[in-house]
Amino acid sequence: MPFYQRLGHVPPKRHTQFRDNGTLLTEEVMGLEGFVGNESILYHLQSPCRVQKLGEFEPIVRDEWVPETHAHRHFVTYGIDAGGDEVTGRRPLMWNGDVEISLCRPAETMDYFFRNGEGDEVIFVHEGSGTLETSFGEVPYREGDYVVVPRGTTYRFRAEGPQRHLVFETPGLIEIPRRYRNQYGQLLEGAPYYHRDIHPPTELHTHRERGEFPIKVRVRDGYQTYVVDYHPFDVVGWDGYLYPWTFSVHDFEPITGRIHQPPPSHQTFQGQNFVICSFCPRKLDFDPLAVPIPYHHSNLQSEEMIYYVSGNFGSRKGVDVGSITLHPSGLPHGPQPGLAEKSIGMHETSELAVMCDTFHPLKLSALAHELDDGKYAYSWYENATGGETGEPSADGDATGAGLTSHF
Ligand SMILES: [Fe+2]
């Protein structure tokens, strides 16, 4: 999506004869928005329609938790059990019609191929590294990467070491914010990242093996398995604008100001009725009278979830790596009592966090219920936090006291 790429061999003109050892290859135009959106053209050894056997269709079953109260919440996710693989191990935490947000700590290796036929994916790699093997070639990834996978990409994870992923799946498109690009698509001076920070597939290996290869395709809110008699990575070459890529959160250049910059300055991706933002270590507001943490704000038309990746928040009781806060629509939120005063004179923050703001309300899963600390809604209540400063009390009632200090 970010710019034109080509890997392997393609003929000089599209839609012309292209042969491999005398055999005419199958040309596949894989594109968006009815032939007027971004596309890539792939050349396959086999027809991508060739199916040996239709396997099972498994509908996706979501175990929804409808809380009895509408409140700010803090989910403690770091301790979740590992299970499944990088796809079957995705455990939805919250979702709406635009985006589904899951936690994933895979314990198994994928023994099949996967394709999301109804959504784009962003996989934030909190921990782990490896290679996403795809029909477009190899996409190496490591801790801190956002792995962006457009719908229709057949892939398989080859992980190296333990993994911890935060996964966004959307029926819409994942895009680089329009305001970061000029009319030709080039990233502007002033955008928080540049083309050099975007990493497309590195190597294309054309597989010629025959046998039985299961492909699981997410479609119609379920998973349909197909068995094909050829290795699905049978692409000889491709070119175009549509392919998987990575971008490291550590390459996001924070935008700071003399006074507080609003959350959109941290925007990394735009989706259908949602955004994904990166809060990275940065210098704080430098006006002598600046209050370096945010003003209170009301999410009148959006929900805000923040996933804590790393930083100095660990000094506060109850808040740790993997914490997620959810500030749902209709309620104001802001720093806990005393924190604004305390922030004055601060010059920098080392916090690293990923935020997703949605325009429409998020539903919660039974897993969210399990991980909900049940106390965060009271963290602005001074008597409950052990005094006017908002410092954690001995029993940790101020869970999350530092959590909103920079958002
Ligand atoms: Fe906020």
CSV table of C-alpha atoms and ligand atoms in Angstrom, one decimal:
chain,number,residue,atom,x,y,z
A,1,MET,CA,0.0,0.0,0.0
A,2,PRO,CA,2.7,2.6,0.8
A,3,PHE,CA,4.5,2.6,-2.6
A,4,TYR,CA,5.2,0.5,-5.7
A,5,GLN,CA,7.0,-2.7,-5.1
A,6,ARG,CA,8.1,-5.6,-7.3
A,7,LEU,CA,9.6,-9.0,-6.3
A,8,GLY,CA,10.6,-12.0,-8.5
A,9,HIS,CA,9.8,-12.1,-12.2
A,10,VAL,CA,7.0,-10.3,-14.0
A,11,PRO,CA,6.5,-9.8,-17.7
A,12,PRO,CA,7.3,-6.4,-19.3
A,13,LYS,CA,3.6,-5.8,-20.0
A,14,ARG,CA,0.6,-6.8,-17.8
A,15,HIS,CA,-1.9,-9.2,-19.1
A,16,THR,CA,0.5,-10.7,-21.6
A,17,GLN,CA,1.8,-14.3,-21.9
A,18,PHE,CA,4.3,-15.2,-19.2
A,19,ARG,CA,5.6,-18.7,-19.0
A,20,ASP,CA,7.5,-20.9,-16.6
A,21,ASN,CA,9.3,-23.8,-18.4
A,22,GLY,CA,6.9,-23.4,-21.2
A,23,THR,CA,3.8,-23.4,-19.1
A,24,LEU,CA,1.5,-20.3,-19.1
A,25,LEU,CA,1.4,-18.9,-15.6
A,26,THR,CA,-1.8,-17.8,-14.0
A,27,GLU,CA,-2.0,-14.0,-13.6
A,28,GLU,CA,-4.1,-12.8,-10.6
A,29,VAL,CA,-5.0,-9.2,-10.1
A,30,MET,CA,-5.6,-8.7,-6.4
A,31,GLY,CA,-7.1,-5.4,-5.8
A,32,LEU,CA,-9.4,-3.2,-3.7
A,33,GLU,CA,-12.4,-1.1,-4.4
A,34,GLY,CA,-13.6,-2.7,-7.6
A,35,PHE,CA,-10.5,-2.2,-9.8
A,36,VAL,CA,-10.0,1.4,-8.8
A,37,GLY,CA,-8.2,0.9,-5.5
A,38,ASN,CA,-4.7,-0.3,-4.9
A,39,GLU,CA,-3.8,-3.6,-6.4
A,40,SER,CA,-1.0,-6.0,-7.0
A,41,ILE,CA,-0.6,-8.5,-9.9
A,42,LEU,CA,0.7,-11.9,-9.0
A,43,TYR,CA,1.9,-14.7,-11.3
A,44,HIS,CA,1.1,-18.2,-10.0
A,45,LEU,CA,2.3,-21.7,-11.0
A,46,GLN,CA,-1.3,-22.9,-10.3
A,47,SER,CA,-4.7,-21.4,-10.5
A,48,PRO,CA,-5.4,-19.9,-7.1
A,49,CYS,CA,-9.0,-21.2,-7.5
A,50,ARG,CA,-7.8,-24.8,-7.6
A,51,VAL,CA,-9.2,-26.7,-4.6
A,52,GLN,CA,-8.8,-30.4,-3.9
A,53,LYS,CA,-11.2,-30.5,-1.0
A,54,LEU,CA,-13.6,-28.2,0.8
A,55,GLY,CA,-13.0,-28.6,4.6
A,56,GLU,CA,-15.1,-27.4,7.5
A,57,PHE,CA,-16.6,-24.0,8.1
A,58,GLU,CA,-16.3,-23.0,11.7
A,59,PRO,CA,-18.4,-19.9,12.7
A,60,ILE,CA,-16.7,-17.4,15.0
A,61,VAL,CA,-18.4,-17.5,18.4
A,62,ARG,CA,-17.8,-14.5,20.6
A,63,ASP,CA,-18.4,-14.8,24.3
A,64,GLU,CA,-19.8,-11.3,25.1
A,65,TRP,CA,-19.7,-9.8,28.6
A,66,VAL,CA,-22.3,-7.0,29.1
A,67,PRO,CA,-21.2,-5.2,32.2
A,68,GLU,CA,-23.8,-4.1,34.7
A,69,THR,CA,-22.2,-0.7,34.9
A,70,HIS,CA,-20.8,1.8,32.4
A,71,ALA,CA,-17.4,2.8,33.7
A,72,HIS,CA,-13.7,3.3,32.9
A,73,ARG,CA,-11.9,0.0,33.1
A,74,HIS,CA,-8.4,-1.4,33.5
A,75,PHE,CA,-7.6,-4.9,32.1
A,76,VAL,CA,-4.5,-6.7,33.4
A,77,THR,CA,-3.5,-8.8,30.4
A,78,TYR,CA,0.1,-9.7,30.9
A,79,GLY,CA,-0.6,-13.0,32.7
A,80,ILE,CA,-3.0,-14.5,30.2
A,81,ASP,CA,-2.3,-18.1,29.4
A,82,ALA,CA,-0.5,-19.0,26.1
A,83,GLY,CA,-2.5,-21.2,23.8
A,84,GLY,CA,-3.3,-21.9,20.2
A,85,ASP,CA,-1.1,-20.4,17.4
A,86,GLU,CA,-0.8,-16.9,16.0
A,87,VAL,CA,-4.3,-17.2,14.5
A,88,THR,CA,-6.2,-19.7,16.6
A,89,GLY,CA,-4.7,-18.2,19.7
A,90,ARG,CA,-6.2,-14.7,19.2
A,91,ARG,CA,-8.5,-14.0,22.1
A,92,PRO,CA,-10.9,-11.1,21.4
A,93,LEU,CA,-11.0,-8.6,24.2
A,94,MET,CA,-13.2,-5.9,22.6
A,95,TRP,CA,-14.9,-5.4,19.3
A,96,ASN,CA,-17.5,-3.5,17.2
A,97,GLY,CA,-18.5,-3.5,13.6
A,98,ASP,CA,-15.2,-1.7,12.6
A,99,VAL,CA,-12.5,-3.4,14.6
A,100,GLU,CA,-11.8,-6.5,16.7
A,101,ILE,CA,-9.0,-6.2,19.2
A,102,SER,CA,-7.5,-9.5,20.5
A,103,LEU,CA,-4.6,-10.6,22.6
A,104,CYS,CA,-2.5,-13.5,21.4
A,105,ARG,CA,0.2,-15.5,23.2
A,106,PRO,CA,0.7,-18.4,20.8
A,107,ALA,CA,2.0,-21.7,22.1
A,108,GLU,CA,1.8,-23.7,18.9
A,109,THR,CA,3.2,-23.6,15.4
A,110,MET,CA,0.9,-23.1,12.5
A,111,ASP,CA,0.6,-26.3,10.5
A,112,TYR,CA,-1.6,-24.7,7.9
A,113,PHE,CA,-1.8,-21.4,5.9
A,114,PHE,CA,-4.1,-18.6,6.8
A,115,ARG,CA,-5.8,-15.9,4.8
A,116,ASN,CA,-8.1,-13.2,6.1
A,117,GLY,CA,-10.7,-12.9,3.4
A,118,GLU,CA,-12.8,-10.3,5.1
A,119,GLY,CA,-10.4,-7.9,6.8
A,120,ASP,CA,-7.1,-6.1,7.0
A,121,GLU,CA,-4.9,-6.9,10.0
A,122,VAL,CA,-2.5,-5.0,12.1
A,123,ILE,CA,-0.5,-7.2,14.5
A,124,PHE,CA,1.5,-5.3,17.0
A,125,VAL,CA,4.4,-7.4,18.2
A,126,HIS,CA,4.8,-6.6,21.8
A,127,GLU,CA,7.2,-9.5,22.3
A,128,GLY,CA,8.9,-11.9,19.9
A,129,SER,CA,10.3,-12.0,16.5
A,130,GLY,CA,10.2,-14.2,13.4
A,131,THR,CA,9.1,-14.2,9.8
A,132,LEU,CA,5.7,-13.8,8.4
A,133,GLU,CA,5.9,-16.1,5.4
A,134,THR,CA,3.4,-14.8,2.7
A,135,SER,CA,2.4,-15.3,-0.9
A,136,PHE,CA,4.3,-12.0,-1.5
A,137,GLY,CA,7.5,-13.2,0.1
A,138,GLU,CA,9.1,-13.1,3.5
A,139,VAL,CA,8.3,-10.4,6.0
A,140,PRO,CA,10.7,-10.4,8.9
A,141,TYR,CA,9.4,-8.9,12.1
A,142,ARG,CA,10.6,-8.2,15.6
A,143,GLU,CA,9.5,-6.7,18.9
A,144,GLY,CA,7.9,-3.3,18.4
A,145,ASP,CA,6.7,-3.9,14.9
A,146,TYR,CA,3.3,-3.3,13.5
A,147,VAL,CA,2.8,-6.0,10.9
A,148,VAL,CA,0.2,-4.8,8.4
A,149,VAL,CA,-1.4,-7.5,6.4
A,150,PRO,CA,-3.9,-6.6,3.7
A,151,ARG,CA,-6.9,-8.9,3.2
A,152,GLY,CA,-6.3,-11.7,0.7
A,153,THR,CA,-2.7,-12.3,1.8
A,154,THR,CA,-2.0,-16.0,2.4
A,155,TYR,CA,0.4,-16.3,5.3
A,156,ARG,CA,2.0,-18.4,7.9
A,157,PHE,CA,3.9,-17.3,11.0
A,158,ARG,CA,7.4,-18.7,11.6
A,159,ALA,CA,8.0,-17.4,15.1
A,160,GLU,CA,11.4,-17.2,16.9
A,161,GLY,CA,10.9,-17.4,20.6
A,162,PRO,CA,7.9,-16.6,22.8
A,163,GLN,CA,5.4,-14.2,21.2
A,164,ARG,CA,2.9,-11.6,22.6
A,165,HIS,CA,0.7,-9.9,20.0
A,166,LEU,CA,-2.0,-7.3,20.1
A,167,VAL,CA,-4.1,-7.9,17.1
A,168,PHE,CA,-6.5,-5.5,15.2
A,169,GLU,CA,-8.7,-7.0,12.5
A,170,THR,CA,-11.0,-4.7,10.5
A,171,PRO,CA,-13.5,-5.1,7.7
A,172,GLY,CA,-12.3,-1.7,6.5
A,173,LEU,CA,-8.9,-0.8,5.2
A,174,ILE,CA,-5.8,0.0,7.2
A,175,GLU,CA,-4.2,3.1,5.7
A,176,ILE,CA,-1.5,5.7,6.3
A,177,PRO,CA,-3.3,8.8,7.4
A,178,ARG,CA,-4.3,10.9,4.4
A,179,ARG,CA,-2.9,14.1,6.0
A,180,TYR,CA,0.6,12.5,6.1
A,181,ARG,CA,0.7,12.1,2.3
A,182,ASN,CA,0.9,14.5,-0.6
A,183,GLN,CA,-1.4,14.1,-3.6
A,184,TYR,CA,1.0,11.5,-5.1
A,185,GLY,CA,1.1,9.4,-2.0
A,186,GLN,CA,4.6,10.4,-0.8
A,187,LEU,CA,4.9,10.9,2.9
A,188,LEU,CA,5.3,14.6,3.7
A,189,GLU,CA,8.0,16.4,5.6
A,190,GLY,CA,6.4,16.7,9.0
A,191,ALA,CA,4.8,13.2,8.9
A,192,PRO,CA,6.0,11.2,11.9
A,193,TYR,CA,7.5,8.5,9.6
A,194,TYR,CA,8.9,8.1,6.1
A,195,HIS,CA,9.0,5.5,3.4
A,196,ARG,CA,12.4,4.2,4.7
A,197,ASP,CA,10.6,3.2,7.9
A,198,ILE,CA,8.2,0.9,6.0
A,199,HIS,CA,9.5,-2.6,5.3
A,200,PRO,CA,7.9,-4.6,2.5
A,201,PRO,CA,8.5,-8.3,1.8
A,202,THR,CA,12.2,-8.9,1.5
A,203,GLU,CA,12.6,-12.2,-0.4
A,204,LEU,CA,10.3,-14.2,-2.6
A,205,HIS,CA,10.7,-18.0,-2.6
A,206,THR,CA,8.7,-19.8,-5.3
A,207,HIS,CA,7.5,-23.2,-3.9
A,208,ARG,CA,6.9,-26.0,-6.3
A,209,GLU,CA,6.0,-28.7,-3.9
A,210,ARG,CA,2.9,-30.8,-4.4
A,211,GLY,CA,1.0,-32.5,-1.6
A,212,GLU,CA,-1.9,-31.6,0.7
A,213,PHE,CA,-1.9,-28.1,2.0
A,214,PRO,CA,-4.7,-26.8,4.2
A,215,ILE,CA,-5.6,-23.1,3.9
A,216,LYS,CA,-7.9,-21.6,6.5
A,217,VAL,CA,-9.7,-18.5,5.2
A,218,ARG,CA,-11.6,-16.1,7.5
A,219,VAL,CA,-14.8,-15.3,5.6
A,220,ARG,CA,-18.4,-14.6,6.6
A,221,ASP,CA,-17.5,-14.3,10.2
A,222,GLY,CA,-16.0,-17.8,10.3
A,223,TYR,CA,-13.2,-19.9,9.1
A,224,GLN,CA,-13.5,-22.0,6.0
A,225,THR,CA,-10.8,-24.6,5.4
A,226,TYR,CA,-9.7,-25.6,1.9
A,227,VAL,CA,-7.2,-28.3,1.0
A,228,VAL,CA,-5.1,-27.6,-2.1
A,229,ASP,CA,-2.6,-29.9,-3.8
A,230,TYR,CA,0.1,-27.4,-4.3
A,231,HIS,CA,2.1,-25.2,-2.0
A,232,PRO,CA,0.2,-21.9,-1.8
A,233,PHE,CA,3.4,-19.8,-2.0
A,234,ASP,CA,3.7,-20.6,-5.7
A,235,VAL,CA,4.2,-17.0,-6.9
A,236,VAL,CA,6.9,-16.5,-9.4
A,237,GLY,CA,6.7,-12.7,-9.2
A,238,TRP,CA,4.4,-9.8,-8.4
A,239,ASP,CA,4.2,-6.1,-8.5
A,240,GLY,CA,1.9,-3.3,-7.3
A,241,TYR,CA,0.8,-1.4,-4.2
A,242,LEU,CA,-0.9,-4.1,-2.2
A,243,TYR,CA,1.3,-6.3,0.1
A,244,PRO,CA,2.2,-6.9,3.7
A,245,TRP,CA,4.7,-4.6,5.4
A,246,THR,CA,6.0,-3.7,8.8
A,247,PHE,CA,6.6,-0.5,10.6
A,248,SER,CA,8.4,-0.3,14.0
A,249,VAL,CA,6.8,1.7,16.8
A,250,HIS,CA,10.4,2.7,17.6
A,251,ASP,CA,10.6,4.5,14.3
A,252,PHE,CA,7.7,6.8,15.0
A,253,GLU,CA,9.0,10.3,15.4
A,254,PRO,CA,7.0,11.9,18.2
A,255,ILE,CA,5.7,15.4,17.6
A,256,THR,CA,6.0,17.6,20.6
A,257,GLY,CA,5.2,21.3,21.2
A,258,ARG,CA,5.6,24.2,23.6
A,259,ILE,CA,2.2,23.3,25.0
A,260,HIS,CA,0.3,20.0,25.0
A,261,GLN,CA,-0.2,18.3,21.6
A,262,PRO,CA,-3.5,16.4,21.1
A,263,PRO,CA,-3.7,12.7,20.6
A,264,PRO,CA,-4.1,12.9,16.8
A,265,SER,CA,-0.4,14.0,16.7
A,266,HIS,CA,0.4,10.4,17.7
A,267,GLN,CA,-1.7,8.8,14.9
A,268,THR,CA,0.0,6.0,13.1
A,269,PHE,CA,-2.8,4.3,11.1
A,270,GLN,CA,-6.3,5.2,10.0
A,271,GLY,CA,-9.0,2.6,9.8
A,272,GLN,CA,-12.8,2.5,9.2
A,273,ASN,CA,-14.1,4.6,12.1
A,274,PHE,CA,-11.0,4.1,14.2
A,275,VAL,CA,-7.4,5.2,14.5
A,276,ILE,CA,-4.3,3.5,15.9
A,277,CYS,CA,-1.8,5.8,17.7
A,278,SER,CA,1.7,5.3,19.1
A,279,PHE,CA,2.7,7.1,22.3
A,280,CYS,CA,6.5,7.0,22.2
A,281,PRO,CA,9.2,8.2,24.5
A,282,ARG,CA,9.6,11.9,24.0
A,283,LYS,CA,10.3,15.3,25.4
A,284,LEU,CA,7.4,16.9,27.0
A,285,ASP,CA,5.8,20.4,26.6
A,286,PHE,CA,8.4,23.1,27.2
A,287,ASP,CA,6.6,26.3,27.8
A,288,PRO,CA,7.5,27.5,31.4
A,289,LEU,CA,3.8,27.5,32.2
A,290,ALA,CA,2.9,24.3,30.4
A,291,VAL,CA,1.0,21.5,32.1
A,292,PRO,CA,2.8,18.6,30.5
A,293,ILE,CA,0.1,16.1,30.9
A,294,PRO,CA,-3.3,16.2,29.2
A,295,TYR,CA,-6.3,18.3,30.1
A,296,HIS,CA,-9.4,16.3,31.0
A,297,HIS,CA,-11.3,15.4,28.0
A,298,SER,CA,-14.7,13.8,27.2
A,299,ASN,CA,-14.8,11.1,24.6
A,300,LEU,CA,-18.2,12.2,23.5
A,301,GLN,CA,-18.0,10.3,20.2
A,302,SER,CA,-15.3,7.8,20.7
A,303,GLU,CA,-14.0,5.0,22.9
A,304,GLU,CA,-10.3,4.9,23.8
A,305,MET,CA,-8.3,1.8,24.6
A,306,ILE,CA,-4.6,2.1,25.5
A,307,TYR,CA,-2.2,-0.8,25.7
A,308,TYR,CA,0.9,-0.3,27.8
A,309,VAL,CA,4.0,-1.7,26.2
A,310,SER,CA,6.9,-0.4,28.3
A,311,GLY,CA,8.2,2.6,30.2
A,312,ASN,CA,8.3,4.1,33.6
A,313,PHE,CA,4.7,3.5,34.6
A,314,GLY,CA,5.7,0.3,36.5
A,315,SER,CA,6.7,2.4,39.5
A,316,ARG,CA,2.9,2.8,40.1
A,317,LYS,CA,1.2,0.1,41.9
A,318,GLY,CA,-1.2,-2.0,39.9
A,319,VAL,CA,-0.1,-0.7,36.5
A,320,ASP,CA,2.2,-2.8,34.6
A,321,VAL,CA,3.3,-4.0,31.2
A,322,GLY,CA,0.3,-5.3,29.3
A,323,SER,CA,-2.2,-3.1,31.1
A,324,ILE,CA,-5.1,-1.9,29.0
A,325,THR,CA,-7.3,1.0,30.0
A,326,LEU,CA,-10.7,1.5,28.3
A,327,HIS,CA,-12.2,5.0,28.5
A,328,PRO,CA,-15.7,4.4,27.0
A,329,SER,CA,-17.7,7.1,25.3
A,330,GLY,CA,-19.9,9.5,27.2
A,331,LEU,CA,-17.5,9.9,30.1
A,332,PRO,CA,-14.8,12.5,30.7
A,333,HIS,CA,-11.3,11.2,31.7
A,334,GLY,CA,-8.0,12.8,32.5
A,335,PRO,CA,-5.1,12.6,35.0
A,336,GLN,CA,-5.9,11.3,38.4
A,337,PRO,CA,-5.9,13.8,41.3
A,338,GLY,CA,-2.6,15.5,41.9
A,339,LEU,CA,-0.9,14.3,38.8
A,340,ALA,CA,-1.3,17.6,36.9
A,341,GLU,CA,0.5,19.4,39.7
A,342,LYS,CA,3.1,16.7,39.9
A,343,SER,CA,3.8,16.8,36.2
A,344,ILE,CA,4.9,20.4,36.2
A,345,GLY,CA,8.6,20.6,35.6
A,346,MET,CA,8.7,17.1,33.9
A,347,HIS,CA,10.8,17.2,30.7
A,348,GLU,CA,10.4,13.8,29.2
A,349,THR,CA,8.5,10.5,29.4
A,350,SER,CA,9.7,7.0,28.6
A,351,GLU,CA,6.3,5.5,28.2
A,352,LEU,CA,5.5,3.4,25.2
A,353,ALA,CA,1.9,2.6,24.4
A,354,VAL,CA,-0.4,1.8,21.6
A,355,MET,CA,-3.9,3.4,21.5
A,356,CYS,CA,-7.0,2.6,19.5
A,357,ASP,CA,-9.8,5.1,19.4
A,358,THR,CA,-13.1,4.0,17.9
A,359,PHE,CA,-16.0,6.2,16.9
A,360,HIS,CA,-18.5,3.5,17.8
A,361,PRO,CA,-18.9,1.7,21.2
A,362,LEU,CA,-16.9,-1.4,21.8
A,363,LYS,CA,-18.4,-4.6,23.1
A,364,LEU,CA,-16.4,-6.6,25.7
A,365,SER,CA,-15.7,-10.3,25.9
A,366,ALA,CA,-15.8,-12.7,28.8
A,367,LEU,CA,-12.0,-12.5,28.8
A,368,ALA,CA,-12.3,-8.8,29.4
A,369,HIS,CA,-14.5,-9.6,32.4
A,370,GLU,CA,-11.8,-12.0,33.7
A,371,LEU,CA,-9.0,-9.4,33.3
A,372,ASP,CA,-11.0,-6.3,34.6
A,373,ASP,CA,-9.5,-5.1,37.8
A,374,GLY,CA,-12.8,-3.7,39.0
A,375,LYS,CA,-11.1,-0.7,40.7
A,376,TYR,CA,-10.0,1.7,38.0
A,377,ALA,CA,-13.3,3.6,37.8
A,378,TYR,CA,-12.6,4.8,41.4
A,379,SER,CA,-9.0,5.9,40.8
A,380,TRP,CA,-10.1,9.6,40.5
A,381,TYR,CA,-11.9,9.4,43.9
A,382,GLU,CA,-9.5,11.0,46.3
A,383,ASN,CA,-10.6,9.2,49.5
A,384,ALA,CA,-10.2,5.9,47.7
A,385,THR,CA,-6.7,6.7,46.5
A,386,GLY,CA,-5.3,7.4,50.0
A,387,GLY,CA,-5.2,11.2,49.8
A,388,GLU,CA,-5.4,14.2,47.6
A,389,THR,CA,-2.2,13.5,45.7
A,390,GLY,CA,-3.6,10.4,44.0
A,391,GLU,CA,-0.6,8.3,45.2
A,392,PRO,CA,-1.3,4.7,45.4
A,393,SER,CA,-2.5,3.5,48.8
A,394,ALA,CA,-1.0,0.5,50.5
A,395,ASP,CA,-3.7,-1.8,49.2
A,396,GLY,CA,-3.2,-0.6,45.7
A,397,ASP,CA,-6.5,1.2,45.4
A,398,ALA,CA,-5.0,3.7,43.1
A,399,THR,CA,-4.6,1.2,40.4
A,400,GLY,CA,-4.0,3.1,37.2
A,401,ALA,CA,-3.1,6.3,38.9
A,402,GLY,CA,-0.3,6.9,36.5
A,403,LEU,CA,-2.0,5.3,33.5
A,404,THR,CA,-3.5,8.3,32.0
A,405,SER,CA,-0.7,10.7,32.7
A,406,HIS,CA,0.1,11.3,29.1
A,407,PHE,CA,-3.0,10.6,27.1
B,1,FE,FE,-7.8,10.3,26.3
